[in-house]
Amino acid sequence: MAYFDFVDKVKYEGTAATEPFAFRFYDPERIVLDRPMKEWLPFAMAWWHNLGAAGTDMFGRDTADKSFGAVPGTMEHAKAKVDAGFEFMEKLGIRYFCFHDVDLVPEADDIKETNRRLDEISDYILEKMKGTEIRCLWGTANMFGNPRFMNGAGSTNSAEVYAFAAAQIKKALDLTVKLGGRGYVFWGGREGYETLLNTDVKFEQDNIARLMHLAVDYGRSIGFTGDFYIEPKPKEPMKHQYDYDAATSIGFLRQYGLDKDFKLNIEANHATLAGHTFEHELRISAINGMLGSIDANQGDMLLGWDTDEFPFDVYSATNAMLEVIQAGGLTGGFNFDAKNRRPSNTHEDMFKGFILGMDTFALGLLNAEKILKDGRLAAYKEKKYAAFHTELGEKILHDEMTLKELAEVAEQLGKPSAPISGNQEGLQTIVNQLLFG
Ligand code: XUL
Ligand code: CO
């Protein structure tokens, strides 16, 4: 049975296309720099938003129908979601999916029954994967939705709840390995606090790290060879979240000796909530050897919350792709942790959201290629740091100067030579010329 019979395979039709279900820029086999677009852009579908989210917000109920012909809350519905999801991914040429445990099946009262349902659905998914190119990008456990996690998961004050968090991670890792997942994500949804009046921050952070170590030990013991990821986010649902941004998360991973097994999953909208650009978070991850995967979406700068929109900001995608290319690509992928706006409530809109997002990143990739091939930005950067290639500069870089010797140089000079211009406007003009010229 087809759920989306209004569309066949979505193909690349070029920039003149008027057909809504076509790619204007995403041309999977086109070679960009040294590899096909589809290898630079391993796109993934987020099970939760695409097959689950139906428009409910703080002020109103569902606007979209995601029943897929079955009664929500049943295993028939869980299977219908698998069928719809695979049809969706195949029609768009999406080769990966990401899931939380509770996206796959309705959670039961007793965790034993939930786990039985997860076994059943993962058998069903495995069967469905056969004969397709579709693979799991990463799995995760939802440790924020169930009321038992109201005081956190790894950061909980209840030893029993801690055991439930461990049980969910164990099962989600089992599923990730069973489905051949490349990565495993920790997004610390409730790992944070509202007020220090009732919170022991050090106790909570130690316990989160302990749980992550237990996860690594277990994952490696069952043959999981992929990366674990922290997905930083500064706030929402908690006022203060421990994994505030890339720099904070990297410090945490190093402090607790987790940096060999973990990388980061950078989400665009989380970066902007932290007061950073997307590309800043990618750069900080990359220079620390921790750029793993991306949750591709965007926020609305006039709204202070995580709107998880499909990305259409081409400047942002261009800057992001510059970072990804210069990091040599991702070992993870681009997971569209994005959902349609509440009034975009049809099944057609599901396709349009992905087409928009995929085309935006393809355009970002093509623009980044132009900027890199043009070379003027790189040449300017060379010039900017050229003073470190003088005799004095080289000595500093080789740690051959003491503070006293540097002070003597300064005294001999009296004042430094005139600074060179930052040339920001000139560089921005070049970018516009390359993008629109
Ligand atoms: C929440 C968020 C999550 C994670 C996975 O803001 O991004 O969906 O990606 O738990
Ligand atoms: Co995310």
XYZ file of C-alpha atoms and ligand atoms in Angstrom:
448
model
C 0.000 0.000 0.000
C 1.287 3.459 -0.888
C 0.823 6.300 1.580
C 2.148 8.998 -0.705
C 0.696 8.153 -4.100
C 0.754 11.798 -5.193
C 4.482 11.484 -5.837
C 6.882 9.033 -7.475
C 10.619 9.141 -7.064
C 11.712 12.761 -6.510
C 14.364 13.564 -9.100
C 16.817 16.340 -9.850
C 15.248 18.586 -12.482
C 17.474 21.658 -12.247
C 16.880 25.276 -11.371
C 14.149 25.813 -13.955
C 11.894 23.107 -12.468
C 8.346 24.206 -11.712
C 7.140 20.813 -10.473
C 6.960 20.957 -6.627
C 8.221 17.404 -6.118
C 11.624 17.828 -7.758
C 15.087 18.863 -6.643
C 16.424 22.124 -8.024
C 19.949 21.768 -6.625
C 20.352 18.318 -5.055
C 21.809 16.168 -7.811
C 23.084 13.112 -5.896
C 25.649 11.851 -8.417
C 27.085 15.272 -9.329
C 30.763 15.482 -8.386
C 31.574 18.374 -6.100
C 35.273 18.784 -5.355
C 36.343 15.156 -5.044
C 33.128 13.241 -4.421
C 29.453 12.902 -5.329
C 26.995 15.209 -3.613
C 25.283 12.310 -1.915
C 28.532 11.444 -0.132
C 29.050 14.992 1.114
C 25.410 15.014 2.197
C 24.349 11.764 3.883
C 20.799 12.912 4.619
C 18.715 11.267 7.327
C 15.069 11.284 8.364
C 14.219 11.917 12.027
C 11.575 9.342 12.901
C 10.081 11.526 15.617
C 9.328 14.635 13.601
C 8.544 13.153 10.246
C 6.461 10.170 11.287
C 5.375 11.358 14.718
C 4.972 15.126 15.079
C 1.524 16.216 13.944
C 1.490 19.876 14.891
C 0.637 19.808 18.597
C 2.083 22.828 20.404
C 1.647 24.448 23.827
C -1.595 26.031 22.675
C -3.302 23.510 20.442
C -3.788 19.953 19.270
C -2.625 18.118 16.167
C -3.282 19.732 12.808
C -1.784 16.958 10.649
C -2.835 13.329 10.252
C 0.038 10.951 10.953
C -2.125 7.900 11.581
C -1.121 6.285 8.277
C -4.369 4.353 8.282
C -3.933 2.800 11.755
C -4.988 3.640 15.298
C -2.240 5.647 17.062
C -0.850 3.930 20.139
C -1.045 0.424 18.610
C 1.622 -1.842 17.119
C -0.290 -1.697 13.806
C 0.365 2.040 13.843
C 4.038 1.466 14.693
C 4.307 -0.815 11.636
C 2.390 1.585 9.408
C 4.931 4.244 10.386
C 7.748 1.928 9.273
C 6.005 1.326 5.933
C 5.299 5.033 5.424
C 8.819 5.983 6.517
C 10.487 3.615 4.060
C 8.248 4.706 1.200
C 9.087 8.324 2.093
C 12.857 7.735 2.258
C 12.932 5.699 -0.940
C 10.984 8.309 -2.879
C 13.363 11.062 -1.741
C 16.547 9.013 -2.022
C 17.267 9.432 1.702
C 19.625 6.702 2.863
C 19.526 7.082 6.651
C 17.122 7.399 9.548
C 17.503 8.345 13.226
C 15.256 7.230 16.056
C 14.475 7.414 19.769
C 13.252 4.173 21.353
C 9.793 5.633 21.960
C 9.453 6.892 18.381
C 9.357 3.310 17.199
C 6.668 1.859 19.488
C 4.148 3.131 22.009
C 5.663 2.933 25.489
C 3.953 0.411 27.802
C 3.526 0.742 31.579
C 6.056 -1.997 32.186
C 9.474 -1.661 30.565
C 9.573 -5.404 29.806
C 6.585 -4.999 27.481
C 8.104 -1.888 25.872
C 11.271 -3.879 25.185
C 9.273 -6.763 23.685
C 7.572 -4.300 21.352
C 10.962 -2.857 20.401
C 12.201 -6.341 19.488
C 9.146 -6.866 17.306
C 9.422 -3.539 15.499
C 13.175 -3.785 14.967
C 12.693 -7.214 13.328
C 10.122 -5.548 11.088
C 12.492 -2.664 10.235
C 15.364 -5.063 9.505
C 13.157 -6.961 7.098
C 12.161 -3.687 5.442
C 15.787 -2.568 5.071
C 16.591 -5.639 2.967
C 16.952 -4.795 -0.703
C 17.131 -1.060 0.013
C 20.088 1.289 0.503
C 18.519 2.603 3.702
C 20.527 2.348 6.926
C 20.341 3.638 10.481
C 22.432 6.776 11.099
C 22.030 6.878 14.859
C 19.804 5.779 17.678
C 19.056 7.308 21.046
C 16.918 6.801 24.140
C 14.240 9.333 25.001
C 15.089 10.145 28.620
C 13.068 13.330 28.842
C 9.445 12.569 27.902
C 8.377 10.108 30.576
C 7.395 11.808 33.877
C 9.919 9.615 35.742
C 12.624 11.838 34.256
C 11.225 15.073 35.701
C 14.402 15.497 37.779
C 16.711 14.314 35.023
C 18.013 10.962 33.776
C 21.757 10.740 34.434
C 21.271 13.757 36.703
C 18.278 12.356 38.595
C 18.067 12.290 42.384
C 16.492 8.819 42.251
C 18.720 5.723 42.019
C 15.765 3.773 40.595
C 15.177 6.299 37.830
C 18.919 6.109 37.120
C 18.452 2.361 36.598
C 15.586 3.034 34.169
C 17.768 5.469 32.239
C 20.443 2.761 32.067
C 17.878 0.198 30.905
C 16.666 2.473 28.102
C 20.221 3.233 26.964
C 21.056 -0.477 26.991
C 18.039 -1.279 24.835
C 18.576 1.647 22.479
C 22.195 0.546 22.014
C 21.029 -3.020 21.310
C 18.665 -1.636 18.655
C 21.307 0.664 17.168
C 23.696 -2.254 16.769
C 20.932 -4.507 15.420
C 20.038 -1.896 12.791
C 23.694 -1.221 11.922
C 23.672 2.368 13.243
C 26.759 4.549 12.750
C 26.330 6.492 15.975
C 24.575 6.800 19.316
C 23.339 10.175 20.604
C 22.972 11.666 24.062
C 20.860 14.785 23.993
C 20.590 15.927 27.618
C 16.973 17.045 27.519
C 16.435 17.074 31.282
C 20.112 17.089 32.251
C 20.270 20.545 33.775
C 18.545 22.581 36.430
C 16.099 25.358 37.190
C 17.573 26.677 40.469
C 20.758 26.102 42.449
C 18.665 26.245 45.637
C 17.825 22.562 45.161
C 20.649 21.347 42.901
C 24.034 19.705 43.472
C 25.651 20.414 40.101
C 28.836 18.434 40.709
C 26.928 15.367 41.908
C 24.698 15.501 38.835
C 27.531 15.968 36.345
C 29.558 13.137 37.904
C 26.544 10.848 37.571
C 25.877 11.814 33.946
C 29.501 11.021 33.092
C 29.242 7.719 34.987
C 26.220 6.742 32.900
C 28.057 7.648 29.699
C 31.019 5.481 30.729
C 28.647 2.602 31.438
C 27.103 3.108 27.986
C 30.512 3.090 26.283
C 31.559 -0.087 28.137
C 28.320 -1.833 27.241
C 28.276 -0.576 23.638
C 31.812 -1.763 22.974
C 31.014 -5.128 24.597
C 28.212 -5.782 22.086
C 30.264 -4.735 19.067
C 29.241 -1.097 18.637
C 32.214 0.452 16.848
C 30.635 3.795 15.928
C 30.855 7.145 17.701
C 28.896 8.243 20.712
C 27.699 11.821 20.391
C 26.699 14.580 22.756
C 24.189 16.953 21.161
C 24.723 20.334 22.846
C 21.802 22.622 23.613
C 21.856 25.559 26.039
C 18.280 25.560 27.308
C 14.794 24.187 26.720
C 13.343 22.259 28.387
C 15.661 23.145 31.310
C 16.675 26.708 32.108
C 20.336 25.698 32.343
C 21.403 22.624 30.389
C 24.783 21.127 31.186
C 25.701 20.532 27.517
C 25.367 24.249 26.763
C 27.384 24.371 23.545
C 30.260 22.654 21.762
C 33.001 24.190 23.914
C 31.224 23.290 27.159
C 30.556 19.733 25.996
C 34.138 19.220 24.852
C 35.383 20.387 28.272
C 33.001 17.963 29.962
C 34.071 15.025 27.762
C 37.750 15.713 28.428
C 37.257 16.231 32.142
C 35.628 12.835 32.479
C 37.882 10.929 30.051
C 35.111 10.381 27.503
C 36.742 12.229 24.612
C 38.074 9.124 22.844
C 34.638 7.584 22.389
C 32.538 10.710 21.926
C 32.165 13.347 19.250
C 29.479 16.002 18.872
C 26.185 16.071 17.018
C 25.748 19.771 16.230
C 22.221 21.056 15.718
C 21.848 24.360 13.882
C 18.947 25.657 15.957
C 20.703 24.720 19.221
C 23.727 26.744 18.112
C 21.635 29.862 17.603
C 19.857 29.339 20.939
C 23.330 29.366 22.528
C 24.031 32.734 20.895
C 26.406 31.235 18.337
C 26.230 30.731 14.617
C 25.866 27.199 13.274
C 29.295 27.473 11.645
C 30.896 28.577 14.927
C 29.757 25.361 16.604
C 30.984 23.311 13.641
C 34.375 25.014 13.719
C 34.847 24.549 17.466
C 33.958 20.860 17.092
C 36.190 20.346 14.060
C 39.333 21.969 15.479
C 38.979 19.751 18.530
C 38.608 16.598 16.404
C 35.010 16.237 17.545
C 32.849 17.037 14.547
C 30.720 13.917 14.213
C 27.229 14.528 12.880
C 24.730 17.304 12.226
C 21.087 17.879 13.071
C 20.112 20.045 10.130
C 17.390 22.598 10.801
C 17.096 26.287 11.604
C 15.419 28.511 14.144
C 13.526 31.733 13.766
C 15.633 34.612 15.084
C 12.528 36.407 16.337
C 11.458 33.412 18.440
C 13.513 32.354 21.424
C 12.714 28.672 21.246
C 13.622 25.590 19.271
C 11.353 25.887 16.241
C 13.178 23.100 14.341
C 12.269 24.495 10.942
C 13.414 23.006 7.676
C 16.536 24.925 6.670
C 16.214 27.480 3.876
C 18.865 30.015 4.915
C 21.393 29.607 2.109
C 24.055 31.801 3.742
C 23.980 29.658 6.843
C 24.090 26.428 4.810
C 26.988 27.820 2.755
C 28.975 28.714 5.860
C 28.172 25.317 7.386
C 29.279 23.471 4.252
C 32.534 25.435 4.197
C 33.222 24.004 7.645
C 32.166 20.480 6.702
C 34.286 20.441 3.525
C 37.326 21.828 5.331
C 36.886 19.153 7.993
C 36.978 16.524 5.225
C 33.277 15.616 5.492
C 31.276 13.965 8.239
C 31.606 10.470 9.631
C 27.955 10.885 10.668
C 25.330 12.562 8.521
C 22.769 15.341 8.124
C 19.740 14.394 10.150
C 16.751 16.613 9.414
C 15.715 17.155 13.011
C 13.091 19.405 11.487
C 9.346 19.552 11.341
C 6.769 21.240 9.167
C 5.236 24.435 10.489
C 1.924 23.758 12.201
C -0.259 25.019 9.322
C 1.740 22.957 6.780
C -0.374 19.975 7.659
C -0.539 17.736 4.590
C 1.510 14.727 3.503
C 2.618 16.813 0.513
C 4.152 19.269 3.002
C 6.280 16.458 4.482
C 7.936 16.059 1.066
C 8.197 19.782 0.488
C 10.014 20.239 3.809
C 12.648 17.653 2.912
C 13.026 18.917 -0.645
C 13.594 22.428 0.729
C 16.144 21.207 3.277
C 18.019 18.942 0.863
C 18.148 21.623 -1.826
C 19.324 24.209 0.712
C 22.285 22.063 1.758
C 23.062 21.134 -1.841
C 23.125 24.833 -2.676
C 25.304 25.443 0.374
C 27.693 22.770 -0.887
C 27.849 24.257 -4.389
C 28.412 27.751 -2.984
C 31.129 26.519 -0.652
C 32.827 24.843 -3.608
C 32.766 28.170 -5.503
C 34.268 30.025 -2.543
C 37.018 27.462 -2.065
C 37.874 27.262 -5.772
C 37.908 31.049 -6.067
C 40.548 31.183 -3.355
C 40.321 34.896 -2.513
C 39.038 34.302 1.019
C 41.801 31.827 1.760
C 44.375 34.180 0.244
C 43.198 36.986 2.493
C 43.512 34.768 5.556
C 47.094 33.885 4.567
C 47.864 37.569 4.351
C 46.219 38.289 7.687
C 48.498 35.874 9.555
C 51.579 36.469 7.378
C 53.387 38.294 10.203
C 53.825 34.960 11.918
C 55.963 33.823 8.994
C 58.654 36.414 9.731
C 61.698 35.503 11.796
C 60.047 36.793 14.967
C 56.771 35.034 14.190
C 58.434 31.693 13.496
C 60.376 31.901 16.768
C 57.141 32.514 18.676
C 55.451 29.581 16.955
C 58.372 27.301 17.792
C 58.224 28.316 21.443
C 61.659 29.856 21.207
C 60.804 33.165 22.875
C 60.363 33.858 26.579
C 58.037 36.527 27.897
C 61.096 38.636 28.783
C 62.583 38.315 25.290
C 59.251 39.316 23.739
C 59.103 42.322 26.016
C 62.617 43.290 24.837
C 61.499 43.073 21.191
C 58.564 45.342 21.988
C 60.873 47.843 23.669
C 63.234 47.860 20.694
C 60.337 48.480 18.319
C 58.748 51.185 20.448
C 55.420 50.551 18.672
C 54.181 47.802 16.316
C 53.820 48.371 12.576
C 50.442 49.580 11.340
C 47.730 46.864 11.588
C 46.333 45.427 8.361
C 42.632 45.883 7.684
C 40.239 43.073 8.586
C 38.590 43.665 5.187
C 35.270 42.191 6.331
C 33.169 44.184 3.878
C 35.504 43.316 1.037
C 35.209 39.619 1.852
C 31.434 39.811 2.166
C 31.309 41.464 -1.257
C 33.282 38.559 -2.710
C 30.875 36.076 -1.133
C 27.863 37.872 -2.643
C 29.585 38.073 -6.007
C 30.254 34.325 -5.975
C 26.757 33.457 -4.775
C 24.779 35.720 -7.064
C 27.149 36.832 -9.823
C 15.781 18.274 20.933
C 16.540 17.493 19.957
C 16.380 16.022 20.012
C 17.633 15.269 19.775
C 17.516 13.783 20.013
O 15.958 19.627 20.851
O 17.209 18.048 19.113
O 15.387 15.653 19.131
O 18.086 15.445 18.471
O 17.049 13.478 21.284
Co 18.372 17.314 17.535
